[in-house]
mmCIF file of C-alpha atoms and ligand atoms in Angstrom:
data_model
loop_
_atom_site.group_PDB
_atom_site.id
_atom_site.type_symbol
_atom_site.label_atom_id
_atom_site.label_comp_id
_atom_site.label_asym_id
_atom_site.label_seq_id
_atom_site.Cartn_x
_atom_site.Cartn_y
_atom_site.Cartn_z
ATOM 1 C CA UNK A 695 50.615 56.863 -34.686
ATOM 2 C CA UNK A 696 51.368 53.896 -32.430
ATOM 3 C CA UNK A 697 54.994 53.031 -31.790
ATOM 4 C CA UNK A 698 56.222 49.740 -33.134
ATOM 5 C CA UNK A 699 57.322 46.639 -31.297
ATOM 6 C CA UNK A 700 59.138 43.766 -32.954
ATOM 7 C CA UNK A 701 60.270 40.551 -31.333
ATOM 8 C CA UNK A 702 60.762 36.922 -32.160
ATOM 9 C CA UNK A 703 61.516 33.461 -30.915
ATOM 10 C CA UNK A 704 63.208 30.491 -32.470
ATOM 11 C CA UNK A 705 60.861 27.510 -32.888
ATOM 12 C CA UNK A 706 62.617 24.964 -30.721
ATOM 13 C CA UNK A 707 59.680 23.172 -29.097
ATOM 14 C CA UNK A 708 56.763 23.716 -26.796
ATOM 15 C CA UNK A 709 56.986 26.675 -24.439
ATOM 16 C CA UNK A 710 56.983 26.519 -20.651
ATOM 17 C CA UNK A 711 55.767 28.691 -17.796
ATOM 18 C CA UNK A 712 59.042 30.651 -17.839
ATOM 19 C CA UNK A 713 58.247 31.771 -21.391
ATOM 20 C CA UNK A 714 54.658 32.517 -20.489
ATOM 21 C CA UNK A 715 55.262 34.549 -17.327
ATOM 22 C CA UNK A 716 58.529 36.176 -18.407
ATOM 23 C CA UNK A 717 57.939 36.879 -22.072
ATOM 24 C CA UNK A 718 54.575 36.150 -23.688
ATOM 25 C CA UNK A 719 52.442 37.690 -20.971
ATOM 26 C CA UNK A 720 54.436 40.857 -21.539
ATOM 27 C CA UNK A 721 53.931 40.620 -25.302
ATOM 28 C CA UNK A 722 50.195 40.244 -24.677
ATOM 29 C CA UNK A 723 50.091 43.459 -22.649
ATOM 30 C CA UNK A 724 52.141 45.362 -25.231
ATOM 31 C CA UNK A 725 49.729 44.573 -28.037
ATOM 32 C CA UNK A 726 47.142 47.026 -26.742
ATOM 33 C CA UNK A 727 49.453 50.003 -26.771
ATOM 34 C CA UNK A 728 51.757 49.297 -29.675
ATOM 35 C CA UNK A 729 51.714 48.019 -33.205
ATOM 36 C CA UNK A 730 53.322 44.634 -32.604
ATOM 37 C CA UNK A 731 55.154 42.271 -34.929
ATOM 38 C CA UNK A 732 55.785 38.855 -33.426
ATOM 39 C CA UNK A 733 57.926 36.555 -35.477
ATOM 40 C CA UNK A 734 58.766 32.871 -35.472
ATOM 41 C CA UNK A 735 62.451 32.900 -36.389
ATOM 42 C CA UNK A 736 62.725 29.686 -38.389
ATOM 43 C CA UNK A 737 65.846 30.813 -40.262
ATOM 44 C CA UNK A 738 67.492 31.540 -36.954
ATOM 45 C CA UNK A 739 66.636 28.000 -35.879
ATOM 46 C CA UNK A 740 68.436 26.756 -38.990
ATOM 47 C CA UNK A 741 71.681 28.477 -37.981
ATOM 48 C CA UNK A 742 72.350 25.617 -35.570
ATOM 49 C CA UNK A 743 69.775 23.001 -36.520
ATOM 50 C CA UNK A 744 70.225 22.972 -40.288
ATOM 51 C CA UNK A 745 70.765 19.204 -40.180
ATOM 52 C CA UNK A 746 67.824 18.464 -37.919
ATOM 53 C CA UNK A 747 64.735 19.866 -39.577
ATOM 54 C CA UNK A 748 62.448 16.883 -39.041
ATOM 55 C CA UNK A 749 60.384 18.720 -36.400
ATOM 56 C CA UNK A 750 60.688 22.241 -37.763
ATOM 57 C CA UNK A 751 57.155 22.531 -39.173
ATOM 58 C CA UNK A 752 55.571 21.064 -36.076
ATOM 59 C CA UNK A 753 57.679 23.341 -33.871
ATOM 60 C CA UNK A 754 56.373 26.370 -35.760
ATOM 61 C CA UNK A 755 52.773 25.246 -35.247
ATOM 62 C CA UNK A 756 53.466 24.475 -31.586
ATOM 63 C CA UNK A 757 55.033 27.800 -30.738
ATOM 64 C CA UNK A 758 52.289 29.806 -32.419
ATOM 65 C CA UNK A 759 49.652 27.642 -30.691
ATOM 66 C CA UNK A 760 51.297 28.497 -27.378
ATOM 67 C CA UNK A 761 51.315 32.219 -28.210
ATOM 68 C CA UNK A 762 47.670 32.229 -29.256
ATOM 69 C CA UNK A 763 46.595 30.271 -26.186
ATOM 70 C CA UNK A 764 48.387 32.782 -23.959
ATOM 71 C CA UNK A 765 46.515 35.677 -25.498
ATOM 72 C CA UNK A 766 48.480 36.879 -28.508
ATOM 73 C CA UNK A 767 45.671 38.147 -30.705
ATOM 74 C CA UNK A 768 46.223 38.074 -34.467
ATOM 75 C CA UNK A 769 43.530 40.761 -34.724
ATOM 76 C CA UNK A 770 45.803 43.134 -32.814
ATOM 77 C CA UNK A 771 49.316 41.892 -33.536
ATOM 78 C CA UNK A 772 50.981 40.637 -36.669
ATOM 79 C CA UNK A 773 52.064 37.051 -36.054
ATOM 80 C CA UNK A 774 54.275 35.783 -38.837
ATOM 81 C CA UNK A 775 56.938 33.361 -39.956
ATOM 82 C CA UNK A 776 60.350 34.738 -40.865
ATOM 83 C CA UNK A 777 60.812 32.562 -43.938
ATOM 84 C CA UNK A 778 57.387 33.568 -45.284
ATOM 85 C CA UNK A 779 58.614 37.173 -45.363
ATOM 86 C CA UNK A 780 61.606 36.718 -47.694
ATOM 87 C CA UNK A 781 62.073 40.519 -47.755
ATOM 88 C CA UNK A 782 63.984 39.792 -44.544
ATOM 89 C CA UNK A 783 66.731 38.091 -46.498
ATOM 90 C CA UNK A 784 67.086 40.919 -49.002
ATOM 91 C CA UNK A 785 67.459 43.464 -46.220
ATOM 92 C CA UNK A 786 69.933 41.093 -44.574
ATOM 93 C CA UNK A 787 72.106 41.295 -47.696
ATOM 94 C CA UNK A 788 72.241 45.105 -47.706
ATOM 95 C CA UNK A 789 72.995 45.158 -43.987
ATOM 96 C CA UNK A 790 75.681 42.501 -44.288
ATOM 97 C CA UNK A 791 77.560 44.754 -46.736
ATOM 98 C CA UNK A 792 77.932 47.533 -44.193
ATOM 99 C CA UNK A 793 78.610 45.423 -41.104
ATOM 100 C CA UNK A 794 82.320 45.106 -40.238
ATOM 101 C CA UNK A 795 83.348 41.514 -39.601
ATOM 102 C CA UNK A 796 84.711 42.293 -36.143
ATOM 103 C CA UNK A 797 81.316 43.615 -35.032
ATOM 104 C CA UNK A 798 79.822 40.145 -35.408
ATOM 105 C CA UNK A 799 82.930 38.391 -34.149
ATOM 106 C CA UNK A 800 82.738 40.115 -30.802
ATOM 107 C CA UNK A 801 79.093 39.158 -30.295
ATOM 108 C CA UNK A 802 79.032 37.476 -26.844
ATOM 109 C CA UNK A 803 76.181 35.095 -27.644
ATOM 110 C CA UNK A 804 78.064 33.887 -30.682
ATOM 111 C CA UNK A 805 81.150 33.281 -28.567
ATOM 112 C CA UNK A 806 79.068 31.108 -26.222
ATOM 113 C CA UNK A 807 77.668 29.160 -29.141
ATOM 114 C CA UNK A 808 81.161 28.666 -30.528
ATOM 115 C CA UNK A 809 82.228 27.101 -27.241
ATOM 116 C CA UNK A 810 79.344 24.625 -27.349
ATOM 117 C CA UNK A 811 80.040 23.753 -30.970
ATOM 118 C CA UNK A 812 83.728 23.184 -30.331
ATOM 119 C CA UNK A 813 82.911 20.110 -28.259
ATOM 120 C CA UNK A 814 81.272 18.474 -31.275
ATOM 121 C CA UNK A 815 82.968 16.596 -34.076
ATOM 122 C CA UNK A 816 83.694 17.246 -37.743
ATOM 123 C CA UNK A 817 81.419 19.645 -39.598
ATOM 124 C CA UNK A 818 79.197 20.012 -36.552
ATOM 125 C CA UNK A 819 82.010 21.775 -34.695
ATOM 126 C CA UNK A 820 82.302 24.503 -37.354
ATOM 127 C CA UNK A 821 80.839 27.949 -37.119
ATOM 128 C CA UNK A 822 79.030 28.324 -40.385
ATOM 129 C CA UNK A 823 78.731 31.534 -42.363
ATOM 130 C CA UNK A 824 74.998 31.624 -41.554
ATOM 131 C CA UNK A 825 75.618 31.384 -37.832
ATOM 132 C CA UNK A 826 78.149 34.222 -38.010
ATOM 133 C CA UNK A 827 75.390 36.276 -39.562
ATOM 134 C CA UNK A 828 72.918 35.502 -36.769
ATOM 135 C CA UNK A 829 72.908 39.009 -35.279
ATOM 136 C CA UNK A 830 72.812 40.652 -38.702
ATOM 137 C CA UNK A 831 69.795 38.553 -39.632
ATOM 138 C CA UNK A 832 68.176 39.578 -36.373
ATOM 139 C CA UNK A 833 68.958 43.183 -37.231
ATOM 140 C CA UNK A 834 67.186 42.691 -40.552
ATOM 141 C CA UNK A 835 64.143 41.330 -38.659
ATOM 142 C CA UNK A 836 63.975 44.425 -36.510
ATOM 143 C CA UNK A 837 64.802 47.068 -39.106
ATOM 144 C CA UNK A 838 62.445 45.508 -41.658
ATOM 145 C CA UNK A 839 59.653 47.096 -39.592
ATOM 146 C CA UNK A 840 61.672 50.050 -38.371
ATOM 147 C CA UNK A 841 60.697 49.053 -34.830
ATOM 148 C CA UNK A 842 60.953 51.459 -31.899
ATOM 149 C CA UNK A 843 61.236 48.813 -29.200
ATOM 150 C CA UNK A 844 62.415 45.223 -29.044
ATOM 151 C CA UNK A 845 61.310 43.187 -26.006
ATOM 152 C CA UNK A 846 64.030 40.604 -25.345
ATOM 153 C CA UNK A 847 65.725 38.683 -22.578
ATOM 154 C CA UNK A 848 69.017 39.842 -21.147
ATOM 155 C CA UNK A 849 70.905 37.356 -23.368
ATOM 156 C CA UNK A 850 69.684 39.172 -26.489
ATOM 157 C CA UNK A 851 70.428 42.729 -25.446
ATOM 158 C CA UNK A 852 73.873 42.660 -27.074
ATOM 159 C CA UNK A 853 72.153 41.799 -30.345
ATOM 160 C CA UNK A 854 69.874 44.799 -30.068
ATOM 161 C CA UNK A 855 72.897 46.989 -29.349
ATOM 162 C CA UNK A 856 74.421 45.709 -32.560
ATOM 163 C CA UNK A 857 71.149 46.469 -34.328
ATOM 164 C CA UNK A 858 71.467 50.068 -33.172
ATOM 165 C CA UNK A 859 75.058 50.202 -34.405
ATOM 166 C CA UNK A 860 74.100 48.817 -37.797
ATOM 167 C CA UNK A 861 71.121 51.171 -38.111
ATOM 168 C CA UNK A 862 73.400 54.129 -37.350
ATOM 169 C CA UNK A 863 75.984 52.938 -39.809
ATOM 170 C CA UNK A 864 73.395 52.504 -42.549
ATOM 171 C CA UNK A 865 72.181 56.032 -41.922
ATOM 172 C CA UNK A 866 75.751 57.357 -42.119
ATOM 173 C CA UNK A 867 76.733 55.433 -45.215
ATOM 174 C CA UNK A 868 73.617 56.374 -47.168
ATOM 175 C CA UNK A 869 73.268 59.866 -45.685
ATOM 176 C CA UNK A 870 69.812 59.393 -44.286
ATOM 177 C CA UNK A 871 67.943 59.200 -41.015
ATOM 178 C CA UNK A 872 65.633 56.500 -42.299
ATOM 179 C CA UNK A 873 66.321 53.807 -39.724
ATOM 180 C CA UNK A 874 65.420 54.354 -36.096
ATOM 181 C CA UNK A 875 67.765 53.040 -33.444
ATOM 182 C CA UNK A 876 65.501 50.556 -31.680
ATOM 183 C CA UNK A 877 65.636 50.162 -27.932
ATOM 184 C CA UNK A 878 65.578 46.901 -26.017
ATOM 185 C CA UNK A 879 62.771 46.346 -23.493
ATOM 186 C CA UNK A 880 64.012 43.864 -20.955
ATOM 187 C CA UNK A 881 61.914 40.719 -20.368
ATOM 188 C CA UNK A 882 62.309 38.874 -17.141
ATOM 189 C CA UNK A 883 62.867 35.321 -18.367
ATOM 190 C CA UNK A 884 64.060 34.161 -14.977
ATOM 191 C CA UNK A 885 60.866 35.166 -13.195
ATOM 192 C CA UNK A 886 60.149 31.540 -12.387
ATOM 193 C CA UNK A 887 62.766 28.893 -11.621
ATOM 194 C CA UNK A 888 62.595 25.240 -12.630
ATOM 195 C CA UNK A 889 61.199 22.471 -10.423
ATOM 196 C CA UNK A 890 64.744 21.681 -9.266
ATOM 197 C CA UNK A 891 65.561 25.292 -8.389
ATOM 198 C CA UNK A 892 67.734 25.898 -11.460
ATOM 199 C CA UNK A 893 66.780 28.054 -14.437
ATOM 200 C CA UNK A 894 63.644 26.634 -16.062
ATOM 201 C CA UNK A 895 64.550 25.097 -19.400
ATOM 202 C CA UNK A 896 63.244 22.328 -21.557
ATOM 203 C CA UNK A 897 66.618 20.637 -21.845
ATOM 204 C CA UNK A 898 66.965 20.493 -18.050
ATOM 205 C CA UNK A 899 63.810 18.439 -17.625
ATOM 206 C CA UNK A 900 62.608 20.809 -14.907
ATOM 207 C CA UNK A 901 59.869 22.706 -16.692
ATOM 208 C CA UNK A 902 56.095 22.861 -16.735
ATOM 209 C CA UNK A 903 54.852 23.300 -20.267
ATOM 210 C CA UNK A 904 52.008 25.625 -21.184
ATOM 211 C CA UNK A 905 50.511 22.626 -22.962
ATOM 212 C CA UNK A 906 50.877 20.194 -20.035
ATOM 213 C CA UNK A 907 47.578 18.780 -18.770
ATOM 214 C CA UNK A 908 46.404 19.584 -15.257
ATOM 215 C CA UNK A 909 47.268 16.011 -14.209
ATOM 216 C CA UNK A 910 50.832 16.315 -15.453
ATOM 217 C CA UNK A 911 51.194 19.768 -13.916
ATOM 218 C CA UNK A 912 49.957 18.538 -10.531
ATOM 219 C CA UNK A 913 52.387 15.641 -10.706
ATOM 220 C CA UNK A 914 55.313 17.841 -11.687
ATOM 221 C CA UNK A 915 54.563 20.289 -8.882
ATOM 222 C CA UNK A 916 54.751 17.417 -6.381
ATOM 223 C CA UNK A 917 58.399 17.005 -7.413
ATOM 224 C CA UNK A 918 59.265 20.652 -6.651
ATOM 225 C CA UNK A 919 62.061 21.186 -4.141
ATOM 226 C CA UNK A 920 60.910 22.431 -0.716
ATOM 227 C CA UNK A 921 62.702 23.340 2.520
ATOM 228 C CA UNK A 922 65.333 20.607 2.540
ATOM 229 C CA UNK A 923 65.754 20.659 6.312
ATOM 230 C CA UNK A 924 62.161 19.621 6.822
ATOM 231 C CA UNK A 925 61.364 15.947 7.395
ATOM 232 C CA UNK A 926 57.945 15.855 9.029
ATOM 233 C CA UNK A 927 54.818 17.942 8.836
ATOM 234 C CA UNK A 928 55.197 19.319 12.363
ATOM 235 C CA UNK A 929 58.853 20.323 11.874
ATOM 236 C CA UNK A 930 58.928 24.102 11.845
ATOM 237 C CA UNK A 931 59.388 25.163 8.214
ATOM 238 C CA UNK A 932 61.360 28.003 6.634
ATOM 239 C CA UNK A 933 59.410 29.283 3.645
ATOM 240 C CA UNK A 934 62.277 31.524 2.595
ATOM 241 C CA UNK A 935 64.471 28.471 2.286
ATOM 242 C CA UNK A 936 61.784 26.523 0.467
ATOM 243 C CA UNK A 937 63.657 26.610 -2.782
ATOM 244 C CA UNK A 938 60.886 26.157 -5.277
ATOM 245 C CA UNK A 939 57.419 25.570 -3.841
ATOM 246 C CA UNK A 940 57.188 28.773 -1.832
ATOM 247 C CA UNK A 941 58.619 30.788 -4.704
ATOM 248 C CA UNK A 942 55.818 29.419 -6.869
ATOM 249 C CA UNK A 943 53.294 30.392 -4.194
ATOM 250 C CA UNK A 944 54.600 33.926 -4.404
ATOM 251 C CA UNK A 945 53.925 33.933 -8.134
ATOM 252 C CA UNK A 946 50.570 32.168 -8.209
ATOM 253 C CA UNK A 947 48.998 32.847 -4.795
ATOM 254 C CA UNK A 948 47.034 35.844 -3.566
ATOM 255 C CA UNK A 949 48.569 37.893 -0.791
ATOM 256 C CA UNK A 950 46.273 36.203 1.721
ATOM 257 C CA UNK A 951 47.178 32.734 0.548
ATOM 258 C CA UNK A 952 50.885 33.486 0.662
ATOM 259 C CA UNK A 953 50.561 34.743 4.243
ATOM 260 C CA UNK A 954 48.603 31.671 5.297
ATOM 261 C CA UNK A 955 51.151 29.329 3.722
ATOM 262 C CA UNK A 956 53.991 31.189 5.402
ATOM 263 C CA UNK A 957 52.340 31.180 8.785
ATOM 264 C CA UNK A 958 51.270 27.525 8.726
ATOM 265 C CA UNK A 959 54.641 26.415 7.389
ATOM 266 C CA UNK A 960 56.579 28.295 10.056
ATOM 267 C CA UNK A 961 54.361 26.889 12.790
ATOM 268 C CA UNK A 962 54.545 23.308 11.615
ATOM 269 C CA UNK A 963 50.877 23.191 10.685
ATOM 270 C CA UNK A 964 51.329 22.393 7.030
ATOM 271 C CA UNK A 965 52.878 19.379 5.372
ATOM 272 C CA UNK A 966 54.881 19.865 2.200
ATOM 273 C CA UNK A 967 52.884 17.271 0.267
ATOM 274 C CA UNK A 968 49.595 18.982 1.095
ATOM 275 C CA UNK A 969 51.135 22.335 0.421
ATOM 276 C CA UNK A 970 52.231 21.267 -3.043
ATOM 277 C CA UNK A 971 48.895 19.635 -3.777
ATOM 278 C CA UNK A 972 47.240 22.985 -3.140
ATOM 279 C CA UNK A 973 49.902 24.771 -5.136
ATOM 280 C CA UNK A 974 49.355 22.467 -8.116
ATOM 281 C CA UNK A 975 45.623 23.216 -7.990
ATOM 282 C CA UNK A 976 46.401 26.921 -7.828
ATOM 283 C CA UNK A 977 48.624 26.801 -10.894
ATOM 284 C CA UNK A 978 46.019 24.744 -12.734
ATOM 285 C CA UNK A 979 43.377 27.323 -11.903
ATOM 286 C CA UNK A 980 45.510 30.080 -13.389
ATOM 287 C CA UNK A 981 46.289 28.035 -16.500
ATOM 288 C CA UNK A 982 42.795 26.600 -17.104
ATOM 289 C CA UNK A 983 41.641 29.036 -19.773
ATOM 290 C CA UNK A 984 44.996 29.000 -21.557
ATOM 291 C CA UNK A 985 45.004 25.198 -21.575
ATOM 292 C CA UNK A 986 41.551 25.075 -23.046
ATOM 293 C CA UNK A 987 42.582 27.338 -25.894
ATOM 294 C CA UNK A 988 45.836 25.432 -26.296
ATOM 295 C CA UNK A 989 44.032 22.153 -26.750
ATOM 296 C CA UNK A 990 41.659 23.720 -29.292
ATOM 297 C CA UNK A 991 44.652 24.750 -31.419
ATOM 298 C CA UNK A 992 46.273 21.377 -30.886
ATOM 299 C CA UNK A 993 43.196 19.830 -32.490
ATOM 300 C CA UNK A 994 43.013 22.455 -35.237
ATOM 301 C CA UNK A 995 46.525 22.947 -36.621
ATOM 302 C CA UNK A 996 44.945 24.161 -39.879
ATOM 303 C CA UNK A 997 43.576 27.203 -38.025
ATOM 304 C CA UNK A 998 47.039 27.967 -36.703
ATOM 305 C CA UNK A 999 48.554 27.543 -40.156
ATOM 306 C CA UNK A 1000 46.030 29.950 -41.638
ATOM 307 C CA UNK A 1001 46.829 32.547 -38.954
ATOM 308 C CA UNK A 1002 50.542 32.215 -39.766
ATOM 309 C CA UNK A 1003 49.938 32.600 -43.502
ATOM 310 C CA UNK A 1004 47.631 35.591 -43.075
ATOM 311 C CA UNK A 1005 49.987 37.276 -40.606
ATOM 312 C CA UNK A 1006 52.934 36.728 -42.910
ATOM 313 C CA UNK A 1007 51.064 38.353 -45.813
ATOM 314 C CA UNK A 1008 50.293 41.334 -43.616
ATOM 315 C CA UNK A 1009 53.910 41.560 -42.472
ATOM 316 C CA UNK A 1010 55.066 41.361 -46.083
ATOM 317 C CA UNK A 1011 53.040 44.407 -47.060
ATOM 318 C CA UNK A 1012 54.784 46.520 -44.407
ATOM 319 C CA UNK A 1013 58.145 44.945 -45.161
ATOM 320 C CA UNK A 1014 57.855 45.797 -48.850
ATOM 321 C CA UNK A 1015 57.336 49.473 -48.047
ATOM 322 C CA UNK A 1016 60.522 49.575 -45.998
ATOM 323 C CA UNK A 1017 62.492 47.570 -48.514
ATOM 324 C CA UNK A 1018 61.404 49.819 -51.373
ATOM 325 C CA UNK A 1019 62.848 52.789 -49.499
ATOM 326 C CA UNK A 1020 66.044 50.881 -48.689
ATOM 327 C CA UNK A 1021 66.555 49.956 -52.336
ATOM 328 C CA UNK A 1022 66.053 53.585 -53.226
ATOM 329 C CA UNK A 1023 68.561 54.754 -50.583
ATOM 330 C CA UNK A 1024 71.178 52.201 -51.624
ATOM 331 C CA UNK A 1025 70.486 53.297 -55.251
ATOM 332 C CA UNK A 1026 69.768 49.843 -56.559
ATOM 333 C CA UNK A 1027 68.607 49.480 -60.163
HETATM 334 N N1 LIG B 1474 67.514 35.674 -31.398
HETATM 335 C C1 LIG B 1474 66.279 35.614 -30.678
HETATM 336 C C2 LIG B 1474 66.365 34.492 -29.621
HETATM 337 O O1 LIG B 1474 67.073 33.539 -29.816
HETATM 338 C C3 LIG B 1474 65.116 35.371 -31.575
HETATM 339 C C4 LIG B 1474 64.924 36.462 -32.555
HETATM 340 C C5 LIG B 1474 65.069 36.380 -33.906
HETATM 341 C C6 LIG B 1474 64.550 37.811 -32.282
HETATM 342 N N2 LIG B 1474 64.788 37.561 -34.507
HETATM 343 C C7 LIG B 1474 64.475 38.467 -33.535
HETATM 344 C C8 LIG B 1474 64.274 38.494 -31.109
HETATM 345 C C9 LIG B 1474 64.157 39.818 -33.608
HETATM 346 C C10 LIG B 1474 63.951 39.859 -31.196
HETATM 347 C C11 LIG B 1474 63.893 40.511 -32.446
HETATM 348 O O2 LIG B 1474 65.684 34.570 -28.633
HETATM 349 FE FE1 LIG B 1475 57.588 24.901 1.248
HETATM 350 FE FE2 LIG B 1475 54.993 24.571 1.684
HETATM 351 FE FE3 LIG B 1475 56.755 22.780 2.597
HETATM 352 FE FE4 LIG B 1475 56.626 25.180 3.693
HETATM 353 S S1 LIG B 1475 55.008 23.631 3.687
HETATM 354 S S2 LIG B 1475 58.473 24.097 3.119
HETATM 355 S S3 LIG B 1475 56.133 26.465 1.931
HETATM 356 S S4 LIG B 1475 56.315 23.239 0.472
#
């Protein structure tokens, strides 16, 4: 019996290289060894964007297109949409009954969100009931498949801890050992920084999207920060102070290439513009196959939709087994 993995992402727009290198590539590797459930968390997106759903459908298609292009294989993993597995919401209800209010109130991510919301006006500044339930809903996602491991970024680890607490409490309350206490597997979301040296993020305008063309990628790479003390090509460079470009080389270059870049830079034999032109080509080489797949899905959204519907049906079958047992344990009618 393979162990189970469950993870998800909110559909908030097209993914970037930080997602690919730090998260999805890891998901891709996991799918050979584990039974994987990968979910698009559209209800979680609603917790803050309930009044801005114009792009929701497209965002779901986009994120799944990105996953598929990067190598998530619906033949190996179950790729599904949260709201197409409504069993999630029934489990959420049972779990919400046994979750003390102060457990969700002390959730650090929620506290951060509350701070952001406070700066808004009127209704928008409120923490809604649904948002309070964010970590309980996430717990339902995970326990609905009785997952062993949950690959997440550091910002989500507290949620997985809460999931463990809720699983334990359920087992205590209903005198069972039915739910496993799932363990977080840490993703490295900060593997690659943004073009300006800060954390890569779509709202910072410093990212390279998985779906960007090679022209756009090359152009973006030219804007990457280098060694700021360097004015001319024959100035001696300091690769370790080259804030972005050399870091990218270390991710995308071979050992030989990295050594050559270092050596030529230090000896003033390499201009930054040339260096970044080569780097852009290097990144494009690595992304070529992914881009080709990405553009296929872009042109065939109906294929993506079908994969989502099929995956959700498959997920539902598993979910119903778990939920049947939960209803039995809670002694529902
Ligand atoms: N909360 C996660 C995030 O914002 C997304 C998510 C929803 C998730 N359900 C999940 C992650 C279940 C792991 C497991 O990134
Ligand atoms: Fe960075 Fe390359 Fe310029 Fe050196 S030559 S500072 S490694 S961009």
